[in-house]
């Protein structure tokens, strides 16, 4: 099942994608696609609906972030062995955790803002985990029971603010529009092995990232379990799990960064595709 949110920013309605790739309206069934409808029982009720019985959404509406009212947007750094190598950094012994502010969240095809004065805005295609029920001190063996589904995330990053200015990574990760999420959340029953998904990203048609979740250092089960030891995870929280090699910072011999007027396209196998245009902040 593919759940999504569509409509103008701040006025998104809940929807479901049918087998023909058409959007079906769920607003008479649920108020939103958020933590209140992501537990197994609620998803089972939605799954019982015949999509053909739901109103068809006409035209090509804007697609919003696939989860509403996100409480925490937790991210993992250096979580692909081949990405750590291209960054000339050691494989971390434990997950590297940082946060994106919820004000960074935007739709999968919304424009991405290059911050004022930025010369090092970068891209990162990542597998997103959507939490379905409250998780605290979860065993790794049971961790997937707490996952509602998966989605595509672009962990847009400003490297100067992230790495060259004193403090935490969070500063370079949380600019407005730096968290495109979607186009839809695919429920976990349709993703039998989250550690065997191809993912890629292109800028202006040039493919920079072409990897697989096979090379994750810490897999989905480990991450959900680990995070639940140091924070409680709530329904609707989103975890961005790290990126494969091919980020702009790692291009040899000279890094390549985003400029206004470019187009990013990115996708994860079975989870849909995003496309964003970049523009300069006012």
PDB file of C-alpha atoms in Angstrom:
ATOM      1  CA  UNK A   1       0.000   0.000   0.000  1.00  0.00           C
ATOM      2  CA  UNK A   2       1.244   3.434  -0.971  1.00  0.00           C
ATOM      3  CA  UNK A   3      -0.010   6.314   1.157  1.00  0.00           C
ATOM      4  CA  UNK A   4       0.545   9.956   0.309  1.00  0.00           C
ATOM      5  CA  UNK A   5      -0.563  13.523   0.918  1.00  0.00           C
ATOM      6  CA  UNK A   6      -1.543  15.892  -1.859  1.00  0.00           C
ATOM      7  CA  UNK A   7      -2.585  19.508  -2.261  1.00  0.00           C
ATOM      8  CA  UNK A   8      -1.234  22.989  -1.487  1.00  0.00           C
ATOM      9  CA  UNK A   9       1.396  23.437   1.209  1.00  0.00           C
ATOM     10  CA  UNK A  10      -0.220  23.300   4.625  1.00  0.00           C
ATOM     11  CA  UNK A  11      -3.515  22.045   3.166  1.00  0.00           C
ATOM     12  CA  UNK A  12      -2.546  18.534   2.145  1.00  0.00           C
ATOM     13  CA  UNK A  13      -5.196  15.816   2.015  1.00  0.00           C
ATOM     14  CA  UNK A  14      -4.612  12.101   2.614  1.00  0.00           C
ATOM     15  CA  UNK A  15      -4.485   9.814  -0.382  1.00  0.00           C
ATOM     16  CA  UNK A  16      -3.720   6.320  -1.607  1.00  0.00           C
ATOM     17  CA  UNK A  17      -2.057   5.336  -4.862  1.00  0.00           C
ATOM     18  CA  UNK A  18      -4.013   2.727  -6.834  1.00  0.00           C
ATOM     19  CA  UNK A  19      -2.587  -0.017  -9.047  1.00  0.00           C
ATOM     20  CA  UNK A  20      -2.737   2.281 -12.090  1.00  0.00           C
ATOM     21  CA  UNK A  21      -0.699   4.978 -10.364  1.00  0.00           C
ATOM     22  CA  UNK A  22      -3.723   7.231  -9.820  1.00  0.00           C
ATOM     23  CA  UNK A  23      -4.363   9.087  -6.581  1.00  0.00           C
ATOM     24  CA  UNK A  24      -7.446   8.108  -4.599  1.00  0.00           C
ATOM     25  CA  UNK A  25      -8.793  10.467  -1.957  1.00  0.00           C
ATOM     26  CA  UNK A  26      -8.841   9.214   1.648  1.00  0.00           C
ATOM     27  CA  UNK A  27     -10.125  12.379   3.309  1.00  0.00           C
ATOM     28  CA  UNK A  28     -13.519  10.810   4.079  1.00  0.00           C
ATOM     29  CA  UNK A  29     -11.745   7.904   5.778  1.00  0.00           C
ATOM     30  CA  UNK A  30      -8.907   9.549   7.757  1.00  0.00           C
ATOM     31  CA  UNK A  31      -7.990  13.107   8.611  1.00  0.00           C
ATOM     32  CA  UNK A  32      -4.357  12.817   7.561  1.00  0.00           C
ATOM     33  CA  UNK A  33      -1.517  10.368   6.959  1.00  0.00           C
ATOM     34  CA  UNK A  34       0.178  10.882  10.303  1.00  0.00           C
ATOM     35  CA  UNK A  35       1.086   9.035  13.482  1.00  0.00           C
ATOM     36  CA  UNK A  36      -2.566   8.450  14.373  1.00  0.00           C
ATOM     37  CA  UNK A  37      -3.096   6.035  11.452  1.00  0.00           C
ATOM     38  CA  UNK A  38       0.284   4.298  11.150  1.00  0.00           C
ATOM     39  CA  UNK A  39      -0.105   1.406  13.609  1.00  0.00           C
ATOM     40  CA  UNK A  40      -0.732  -2.068  12.205  1.00  0.00           C
ATOM     41  CA  UNK A  41      -4.449  -2.101  13.020  1.00  0.00           C
ATOM     42  CA  UNK A  42      -5.115   1.261  11.358  1.00  0.00           C
ATOM     43  CA  UNK A  43      -3.096   0.326   8.287  1.00  0.00           C
ATOM     44  CA  UNK A  44      -5.027  -2.955   8.039  1.00  0.00           C
ATOM     45  CA  UNK A  45      -8.292  -0.982   7.933  1.00  0.00           C
ATOM     46  CA  UNK A  46      -6.964   1.204   5.134  1.00  0.00           C
ATOM     47  CA  UNK A  47      -5.682  -1.835   3.277  1.00  0.00           C
ATOM     48  CA  UNK A  48      -9.182  -3.323   3.361  1.00  0.00           C
ATOM     49  CA  UNK A  49     -10.540  -0.514   1.187  1.00  0.00           C
ATOM     50  CA  UNK A  50     -10.850  -1.207  -2.517  1.00  0.00           C
ATOM     51  CA  UNK A  51      -9.029   1.766  -4.078  1.00  0.00           C
ATOM     52  CA  UNK A  52     -11.614   1.780  -6.879  1.00  0.00           C
ATOM     53  CA  UNK A  53     -14.267   2.632  -4.293  1.00  0.00           C
ATOM     54  CA  UNK A  54     -12.448   5.818  -3.299  1.00  0.00           C
ATOM     55  CA  UNK A  55     -12.842   9.121  -5.162  1.00  0.00           C
ATOM     56  CA  UNK A  56     -10.366   9.622  -7.981  1.00  0.00           C
ATOM     57  CA  UNK A  57      -8.272  12.778  -7.708  1.00  0.00           C
ATOM     58  CA  UNK A  58      -8.276  14.660 -10.989  1.00  0.00           C
ATOM     59  CA  UNK A  59      -5.295  16.321 -12.609  1.00  0.00           C
ATOM     60  CA  UNK A  60      -1.760  16.415 -11.278  1.00  0.00           C
ATOM     61  CA  UNK A  61      -1.897  17.952  -7.815  1.00  0.00           C
ATOM     62  CA  UNK A  62       1.208  18.869  -5.848  1.00  0.00           C
ATOM     63  CA  UNK A  63       2.453  15.940  -3.757  1.00  0.00           C
ATOM     64  CA  UNK A  64       3.305  16.902  -0.185  1.00  0.00           C
ATOM     65  CA  UNK A  65       5.495  15.150   2.379  1.00  0.00           C
ATOM     66  CA  UNK A  66       4.088  11.638   2.710  1.00  0.00           C
ATOM     67  CA  UNK A  67       3.777  11.930   6.511  1.00  0.00           C
ATOM     68  CA  UNK A  68       2.119  14.795   8.328  1.00  0.00           C
ATOM     69  CA  UNK A  69       2.766  16.209  11.799  1.00  0.00           C
ATOM     70  CA  UNK A  70       6.253  14.664  11.985  1.00  0.00           C
ATOM     71  CA  UNK A  71       7.521  14.985  15.534  1.00  0.00           C
ATOM     72  CA  UNK A  72      11.162  13.947  15.071  1.00  0.00           C
ATOM     73  CA  UNK A  73      13.282  13.883  11.920  1.00  0.00           C
ATOM     74  CA  UNK A  74      16.294  11.814  12.985  1.00  0.00           C
ATOM     75  CA  UNK A  75      19.196  11.218  10.598  1.00  0.00           C
ATOM     76  CA  UNK A  76      22.167   8.865  10.466  1.00  0.00           C
ATOM     77  CA  UNK A  77      25.548   9.935   9.115  1.00  0.00           C
ATOM     78  CA  UNK A  78      28.307   7.877   7.478  1.00  0.00           C
ATOM     79  CA  UNK A  79      26.131   4.792   7.359  1.00  0.00           C
ATOM     80  CA  UNK A  80      27.393   3.316   4.076  1.00  0.00           C
ATOM     81  CA  UNK A  81      30.829   1.747   4.086  1.00  0.00           C
ATOM     82  CA  UNK A  82      31.567   3.026   0.573  1.00  0.00           C
ATOM     83  CA  UNK A  83      30.427   6.558   1.455  1.00  0.00           C
ATOM     84  CA  UNK A  84      32.658   6.617   4.539  1.00  0.00           C
ATOM     85  CA  UNK A  85      35.544   5.595   2.280  1.00  0.00           C
ATOM     86  CA  UNK A  86      34.897   8.402  -0.231  1.00  0.00           C
ATOM     87  CA  UNK A  87      34.747  10.851   2.700  1.00  0.00           C
ATOM     88  CA  UNK A  88      38.133   9.594   3.960  1.00  0.00           C
ATOM     89  CA  UNK A  89      36.551   8.864   7.321  1.00  0.00           C
ATOM     90  CA  UNK A  90      36.678   5.672   9.415  1.00  0.00           C
ATOM     91  CA  UNK A  91      33.650   3.408   9.650  1.00  0.00           C
ATOM     92  CA  UNK A  92      31.872   4.540  12.824  1.00  0.00           C
ATOM     93  CA  UNK A  93      31.667   1.996  15.669  1.00  0.00           C
ATOM     94  CA  UNK A  94      28.122   3.147  16.480  1.00  0.00           C
ATOM     95  CA  UNK A  95      25.491   5.066  14.481  1.00  0.00           C
ATOM     96  CA  UNK A  96      26.242   8.763  14.018  1.00  0.00           C
ATOM     97  CA  UNK A  97      23.057  10.640  14.932  1.00  0.00           C
ATOM     98  CA  UNK A  98      21.987  14.150  13.963  1.00  0.00           C
ATOM     99  CA  UNK A  99      18.673  15.898  13.386  1.00  0.00           C
ATOM    100  CA  UNK A 100      16.899  17.856  10.734  1.00  0.00           C
ATOM    101  CA  UNK A 101      14.496  20.492  11.964  1.00  0.00           C
ATOM    102  CA  UNK A 102      10.891  19.848  10.996  1.00  0.00           C
ATOM    103  CA  UNK A 103      10.894  23.254   9.250  1.00  0.00           C
ATOM    104  CA  UNK A 104      13.181  21.633   6.643  1.00  0.00           C
ATOM    105  CA  UNK A 105      10.447  19.209   5.565  1.00  0.00           C
ATOM    106  CA  UNK A 106       8.934  19.728   2.130  1.00  0.00           C
ATOM    107  CA  UNK A 107       7.290  17.765  -0.638  1.00  0.00           C
ATOM    108  CA  UNK A 108       9.243  15.427  -2.927  1.00  0.00           C
ATOM    109  CA  UNK A 109       9.003  17.742  -5.925  1.00  0.00           C
ATOM    110  CA  UNK A 110       9.098  21.106  -4.153  1.00  0.00           C
ATOM    111  CA  UNK A 111      11.888  23.511  -5.038  1.00  0.00           C
ATOM    112  CA  UNK A 112      15.022  23.387  -2.880  1.00  0.00           C
ATOM    113  CA  UNK A 113      16.475  26.658  -1.649  1.00  0.00           C
ATOM    114  CA  UNK A 114      20.210  27.349  -1.854  1.00  0.00           C
ATOM    115  CA  UNK A 115      20.917  29.321   1.358  1.00  0.00           C
ATOM    116  CA  UNK A 116      22.265  32.861   1.225  1.00  0.00           C
ATOM    117  CA  UNK A 117      25.992  32.839   0.526  1.00  0.00           C
ATOM    118  CA  UNK A 118      26.150  29.056   0.178  1.00  0.00           C
ATOM    119  CA  UNK A 119      28.791  27.583  -2.095  1.00  0.00           C
ATOM    120  CA  UNK A 120      28.639  24.017  -0.737  1.00  0.00           C
ATOM    121  CA  UNK A 121      25.046  22.789  -0.886  1.00  0.00           C
ATOM    122  CA  UNK A 122      25.066  19.041  -1.541  1.00  0.00           C
ATOM    123  CA  UNK A 123      22.692  16.148  -2.203  1.00  0.00           C
ATOM    124  CA  UNK A 124      22.123  12.770  -0.512  1.00  0.00           C
ATOM    125  CA  UNK A 125      19.559  10.152  -1.554  1.00  0.00           C
ATOM    126  CA  UNK A 126      18.468   8.188   1.508  1.00  0.00           C
ATOM    127  CA  UNK A 127      16.063   5.468   2.596  1.00  0.00           C
ATOM    128  CA  UNK A 128      13.524   6.837   5.063  1.00  0.00           C
ATOM    129  CA  UNK A 129      11.916   4.812   7.845  1.00  0.00           C
ATOM    130  CA  UNK A 130       8.493   5.844   9.131  1.00  0.00           C
ATOM    131  CA  UNK A 131       7.738   4.722  12.698  1.00  0.00           C
ATOM    132  CA  UNK A 132       4.311   3.158  13.206  1.00  0.00           C
ATOM    133  CA  UNK A 133       4.063   2.724  16.971  1.00  0.00           C
ATOM    134  CA  UNK A 134       5.837   3.948  20.076  1.00  0.00           C
ATOM    135  CA  UNK A 135       9.236   2.326  20.500  1.00  0.00           C
ATOM    136  CA  UNK A 136      11.411   2.348  23.605  1.00  0.00           C
ATOM    137  CA  UNK A 137      14.162  -0.157  24.444  1.00  0.00           C
ATOM    138  CA  UNK A 138      13.246  -2.282  21.434  1.00  0.00           C
ATOM    139  CA  UNK A 139      15.147  -5.498  20.715  1.00  0.00           C
ATOM    140  CA  UNK A 140      16.721  -5.690  17.282  1.00  0.00           C
ATOM    141  CA  UNK A 141      14.870  -8.936  16.560  1.00  0.00           C
ATOM    142  CA  UNK A 142      11.516  -7.160  16.931  1.00  0.00           C
ATOM    143  CA  UNK A 143      12.485  -3.767  15.516  1.00  0.00           C
ATOM    144  CA  UNK A 144      10.645  -4.074  12.198  1.00  0.00           C
ATOM    145  CA  UNK A 145       7.366  -4.482  14.095  1.00  0.00           C
ATOM    146  CA  UNK A 146       7.650  -0.764  14.886  1.00  0.00           C
ATOM    147  CA  UNK A 147       8.081   0.303  11.262  1.00  0.00           C
ATOM    148  CA  UNK A 148       5.009   1.493   9.358  1.00  0.00           C
ATOM    149  CA  UNK A 149       6.791   1.848   6.044  1.00  0.00           C
ATOM    150  CA  UNK A 150       9.540   3.371   3.953  1.00  0.00           C
ATOM    151  CA  UNK A 151      10.033   6.393   1.710  1.00  0.00           C
ATOM    152  CA  UNK A 152      12.569   8.368  -0.318  1.00  0.00           C
ATOM    153  CA  UNK A 153      14.409  11.263   1.369  1.00  0.00           C
ATOM    154  CA  UNK A 154      16.862  13.793  -0.047  1.00  0.00           C
ATOM    155  CA  UNK A 155      19.129  14.774   2.851  1.00  0.00           C
ATOM    156  CA  UNK A 156      20.175  18.107   1.356  1.00  0.00           C
ATOM    157  CA  UNK A 157      23.242  19.434   3.192  1.00  0.00           C
ATOM    158  CA  UNK A 158      25.238  22.658   3.356  1.00  0.00           C
ATOM    159  CA  UNK A 159      28.786  21.370   3.895  1.00  0.00           C
ATOM    160  CA  UNK A 160      30.368  24.599   5.118  1.00  0.00           C
ATOM    161  CA  UNK A 161      27.792  24.971   7.885  1.00  0.00           C
ATOM    162  CA  UNK A 162      27.954  21.220   8.575  1.00  0.00           C
ATOM    163  CA  UNK A 163      31.712  20.735   8.734  1.00  0.00           C
ATOM    164  CA  UNK A 164      33.622  24.013   8.752  1.00  0.00           C
ATOM    165  CA  UNK A 165      31.742  26.079  11.305  1.00  0.00           C
ATOM    166  CA  UNK A 166      32.073  25.073  14.939  1.00  0.00           C
ATOM    167  CA  UNK A 167      29.356  22.921  16.466  1.00  0.00           C
ATOM    168  CA  UNK A 168      27.062  20.115  15.420  1.00  0.00           C
ATOM    169  CA  UNK A 169      26.221  18.794  11.959  1.00  0.00           C
ATOM    170  CA  UNK A 170      22.621  19.882  12.540  1.00  0.00           C
ATOM    171  CA  UNK A 171      23.420  23.445  11.469  1.00  0.00           C
ATOM    172  CA  UNK A 172      24.215  22.387   7.906  1.00  0.00           C
ATOM    173  CA  UNK A 173      21.367  19.913   7.663  1.00  0.00           C
ATOM    174  CA  UNK A 174      18.298  21.835   8.723  1.00  0.00           C
ATOM    175  CA  UNK A 175      17.917  24.763   6.339  1.00  0.00           C
ATOM    176  CA  UNK A 176      14.417  25.320   4.957  1.00  0.00           C
ATOM    177  CA  UNK A 177      13.541  22.844   2.152  1.00  0.00           C
ATOM    178  CA  UNK A 178      16.490  20.568   3.043  1.00  0.00           C
ATOM    179  CA  UNK A 179      14.183  17.610   3.762  1.00  0.00           C
ATOM    180  CA  UNK A 180      12.098  16.479   0.764  1.00  0.00           C
ATOM    181  CA  UNK A 181      10.112  13.394   1.830  1.00  0.00           C
ATOM    182  CA  UNK A 182       8.020  11.147  -0.423  1.00  0.00           C
ATOM    183  CA  UNK A 183       6.342  10.840  -2.874  1.00  0.00           C
ATOM    184  CA  UNK A 184       4.599   8.185  -0.806  1.00  0.00           C
ATOM    185  CA  UNK A 185       5.111   5.892   2.122  1.00  0.00           C
ATOM    186  CA  UNK A 186       5.202   2.247   1.061  1.00  0.00           C
ATOM    187  CA  UNK A 187       4.012   0.021   3.896  1.00  0.00           C
ATOM    188  CA  UNK A 188       6.554  -2.469   5.190  1.00  0.00           C
ATOM    189  CA  UNK A 189       4.645  -5.517   3.910  1.00  0.00           C
ATOM    190  CA  UNK A 190       5.552  -4.389   0.373  1.00  0.00           C
ATOM    191  CA  UNK A 191       9.260  -4.019   1.195  1.00  0.00           C
ATOM    192  CA  UNK A 192      10.317  -7.545   2.207  1.00  0.00           C
ATOM    193  CA  UNK A 193      14.022  -6.686   2.418  1.00  0.00           C
ATOM    194  CA  UNK A 194      14.926  -3.042   3.089  1.00  0.00           C
ATOM    195  CA  UNK A 195      18.605  -4.051   2.917  1.00  0.00           C
ATOM    196  CA  UNK A 196      18.399  -4.899  -0.788  1.00  0.00           C
ATOM    197  CA  UNK A 197      17.150  -1.749  -2.495  1.00  0.00           C
ATOM    198  CA  UNK A 198      18.853   0.139  -5.322  1.00  0.00           C
ATOM    199  CA  UNK A 199      18.980   3.915  -4.966  1.00  0.00           C
ATOM    200  CA  UNK A 200      20.284   6.661  -7.233  1.00  0.00           C
ATOM    201  CA  UNK A 201      20.482  10.420  -7.686  1.00  0.00           C
ATOM    202  CA  UNK A 202      21.126  12.623 -10.714  1.00  0.00           C
ATOM    203  CA  UNK A 203      21.838  16.346 -11.109  1.00  0.00           C
ATOM    204  CA  UNK A 204      20.944  17.804 -14.507  1.00  0.00           C
ATOM    205  CA  UNK A 205      20.861  14.289 -15.943  1.00  0.00           C
ATOM    206  CA  UNK A 206      24.283  13.239 -14.643  1.00  0.00           C
ATOM    207  CA  UNK A 207      24.095  10.269 -12.296  1.00  0.00           C
ATOM    208  CA  UNK A 208      26.279  10.897  -9.271  1.00  0.00           C
ATOM    209  CA  UNK A 209      24.866   8.317  -6.844  1.00  0.00           C
ATOM    210  CA  UNK A 210      24.151   4.711  -7.799  1.00  0.00           C
ATOM    211  CA  UNK A 211      24.178   2.457  -4.762  1.00  0.00           C
ATOM    212  CA  UNK A 212      22.381  -0.174  -2.755  1.00  0.00           C
ATOM    213  CA  UNK A 213      21.173  -0.414   0.818  1.00  0.00           C
ATOM    214  CA  UNK A 214      23.230  -3.636   0.942  1.00  0.00           C
ATOM    215  CA  UNK A 215      26.267  -1.527   1.864  1.00  0.00           C
ATOM    216  CA  UNK A 216      24.649   0.037   4.939  1.00  0.00           C
ATOM    217  CA  UNK A 217      26.835  -0.338   8.017  1.00  0.00           C
ATOM    218  CA  UNK A 218      23.853  -0.333  10.390  1.00  0.00           C
ATOM    219  CA  UNK A 219      20.661  -1.752   8.875  1.00  0.00           C
ATOM    220  CA  UNK A 220      17.066  -0.782   9.541  1.00  0.00           C
ATOM    221  CA  UNK A 221      16.620  -3.230  12.436  1.00  0.00           C
ATOM    222  CA  UNK A 222      19.777  -2.026  14.153  1.00  0.00           C
ATOM    223  CA  UNK A 223      18.914   1.644  13.722  1.00  0.00           C
ATOM    224  CA  UNK A 224      15.387   1.382  15.117  1.00  0.00           C
ATOM    225  CA  UNK A 225      16.643  -0.653  18.077  1.00  0.00           C
ATOM    226  CA  UNK A 226      19.642   1.617  18.712  1.00  0.00           C
ATOM    227  CA  UNK A 227      17.673   4.867  18.539  1.00  0.00           C
ATOM    228  CA  UNK A 228      15.025   3.461  20.867  1.00  0.00           C
ATOM    229  CA  UNK A 229      17.710   3.021  23.535  1.00  0.00           C
ATOM    230  CA  UNK A 230      18.471   6.761  23.668  1.00  0.00           C
ATOM    231  CA  UNK A 231      15.085   8.275  22.814  1.00  0.00           C
ATOM    232  CA  UNK A 232      11.507   7.122  22.570  1.00  0.00           C
ATOM    233  CA  UNK A 233      10.332   6.920  18.991  1.00  0.00           C
ATOM    234  CA  UNK A 234       6.767   8.019  18.344  1.00  0.00           C
ATOM    235  CA  UNK A 235       4.296   7.143  15.566  1.00  0.00           C
ATOM    236  CA  UNK A 236       5.029   9.375  12.606  1.00  0.00           C
ATOM    237  CA  UNK A 237       8.674   9.989  13.464  1.00  0.00           C
ATOM    238  CA  UNK A 238      10.965   9.701  10.434  1.00  0.00           C
ATOM    239  CA  UNK A 239      14.494   8.278  10.322  1.00  0.00           C
ATOM    240  CA  UNK A 240      16.792   9.050   7.392  1.00  0.00           C
ATOM    241  CA  UNK A 241      19.294   6.212   7.215  1.00  0.00           C
ATOM    242  CA  UNK A 242      22.372   7.573   5.435  1.00  0.00           C
ATOM    243  CA  UNK A 243      23.558   7.851   1.841  1.00  0.00           C
ATOM    244  CA  UNK A 244      25.659   5.788  -0.581  1.00  0.00           C
ATOM    245  CA  UNK A 245      28.743   7.244  -2.303  1.00  0.00           C
ATOM    246  CA  UNK A 246      28.514   9.906  -4.975  1.00  0.00           C
ATOM    247  CA  UNK A 247      27.786  13.046  -2.987  1.00  0.00           C
ATOM    248  CA  UNK A 248      29.128  16.293  -4.417  1.00  0.00           C
ATOM    249  CA  UNK A 249      31.651  16.670  -1.611  1.00  0.00           C
ATOM    250  CA  UNK A 250      33.297  13.410  -2.664  1.00  0.00           C
ATOM    251  CA  UNK A 251      33.708  14.127  -6.388  1.00  0.00           C
ATOM    252  CA  UNK A 252      37.338  13.845  -7.501  1.00  0.00           C
ATOM    253  CA  UNK A 253      39.497  15.750  -8.247  1.00  0.00           C
ATOM    254  CA  UNK A 254      37.299  18.683  -7.172  1.00  0.00           C
ATOM    255  CA  UNK A 255      34.002  18.653  -5.270  1.00  0.00           C
ATOM    256  CA  UNK A 256      30.830  19.612  -7.157  1.00  0.00           C
ATOM    257  CA  UNK A 257      28.061  21.518  -5.407  1.00  0.00           C
ATOM    258  CA  UNK A 258      24.570  22.661  -6.306  1.00  0.00           C
ATOM    259  CA  UNK A 259      23.841  26.007  -7.944  1.00  0.00           C
ATOM    260  CA  UNK A 260      20.516  27.781  -8.493  1.00  0.00           C
ATOM    261  CA  UNK A 261      18.637  26.574 -11.545  1.00  0.00           C
ATOM    262  CA  UNK A 262      19.651  22.923 -11.409  1.00  0.00           C
ATOM    263  CA  UNK A 263      17.431  19.830 -11.248  1.00  0.00           C
ATOM    264  CA  UNK A 264      17.882  16.871  -8.917  1.00  0.00           C
ATOM    265  CA  UNK A 265      16.194  13.531  -9.622  1.00  0.00           C
ATOM    266  CA  UNK A 266      16.411  10.645  -7.177  1.00  0.00           C
ATOM    267  CA  UNK A 267      14.731   7.341  -6.565  1.00  0.00           C
ATOM    268  CA  UNK A 268      14.756   4.181  -4.487  1.00  0.00           C
ATOM    269  CA  UNK A 269      13.655   0.868  -5.937  1.00  0.00           C
ATOM    270  CA  UNK A 270       9.923   0.390  -5.339  1.00  0.00           C
ATOM    271  CA  UNK A 271       9.521   3.621  -3.377  1.00  0.00           C
ATOM    272  CA  UNK A 272       9.028   6.194  -6.110  1.00  0.00           C
ATOM    273  CA  UNK A 273      10.936   9.165  -7.466  1.00  0.00           C
ATOM    274  CA  UNK A 274      11.570  12.769  -6.450  1.00  0.00           C
ATOM    275  CA  UNK A 275      12.538  15.773  -8.566  1.00  0.00           C
ATOM    276  CA  UNK A 276      13.543  19.191  -7.242  1.00  0.00           C
ATOM    277  CA  UNK A 277      14.707  22.407  -8.856  1.00  0.00           C
ATOM    278  CA  UNK A 278      17.131  24.608  -6.952  1.00  0.00           C
ATOM    279  CA  UNK A 279      16.747  28.352  -6.466  1.00  0.00           C
ATOM    280  CA  UNK A 280      18.649  31.075  -4.629  1.00  0.00           C
ATOM    281  CA  UNK A 281      17.339  32.280  -1.277  1.00  0.00           C
ATOM    282  CA  UNK A 282      16.058  35.848  -1.288  1.00  0.00           C
TER     283      UNK A 282
END
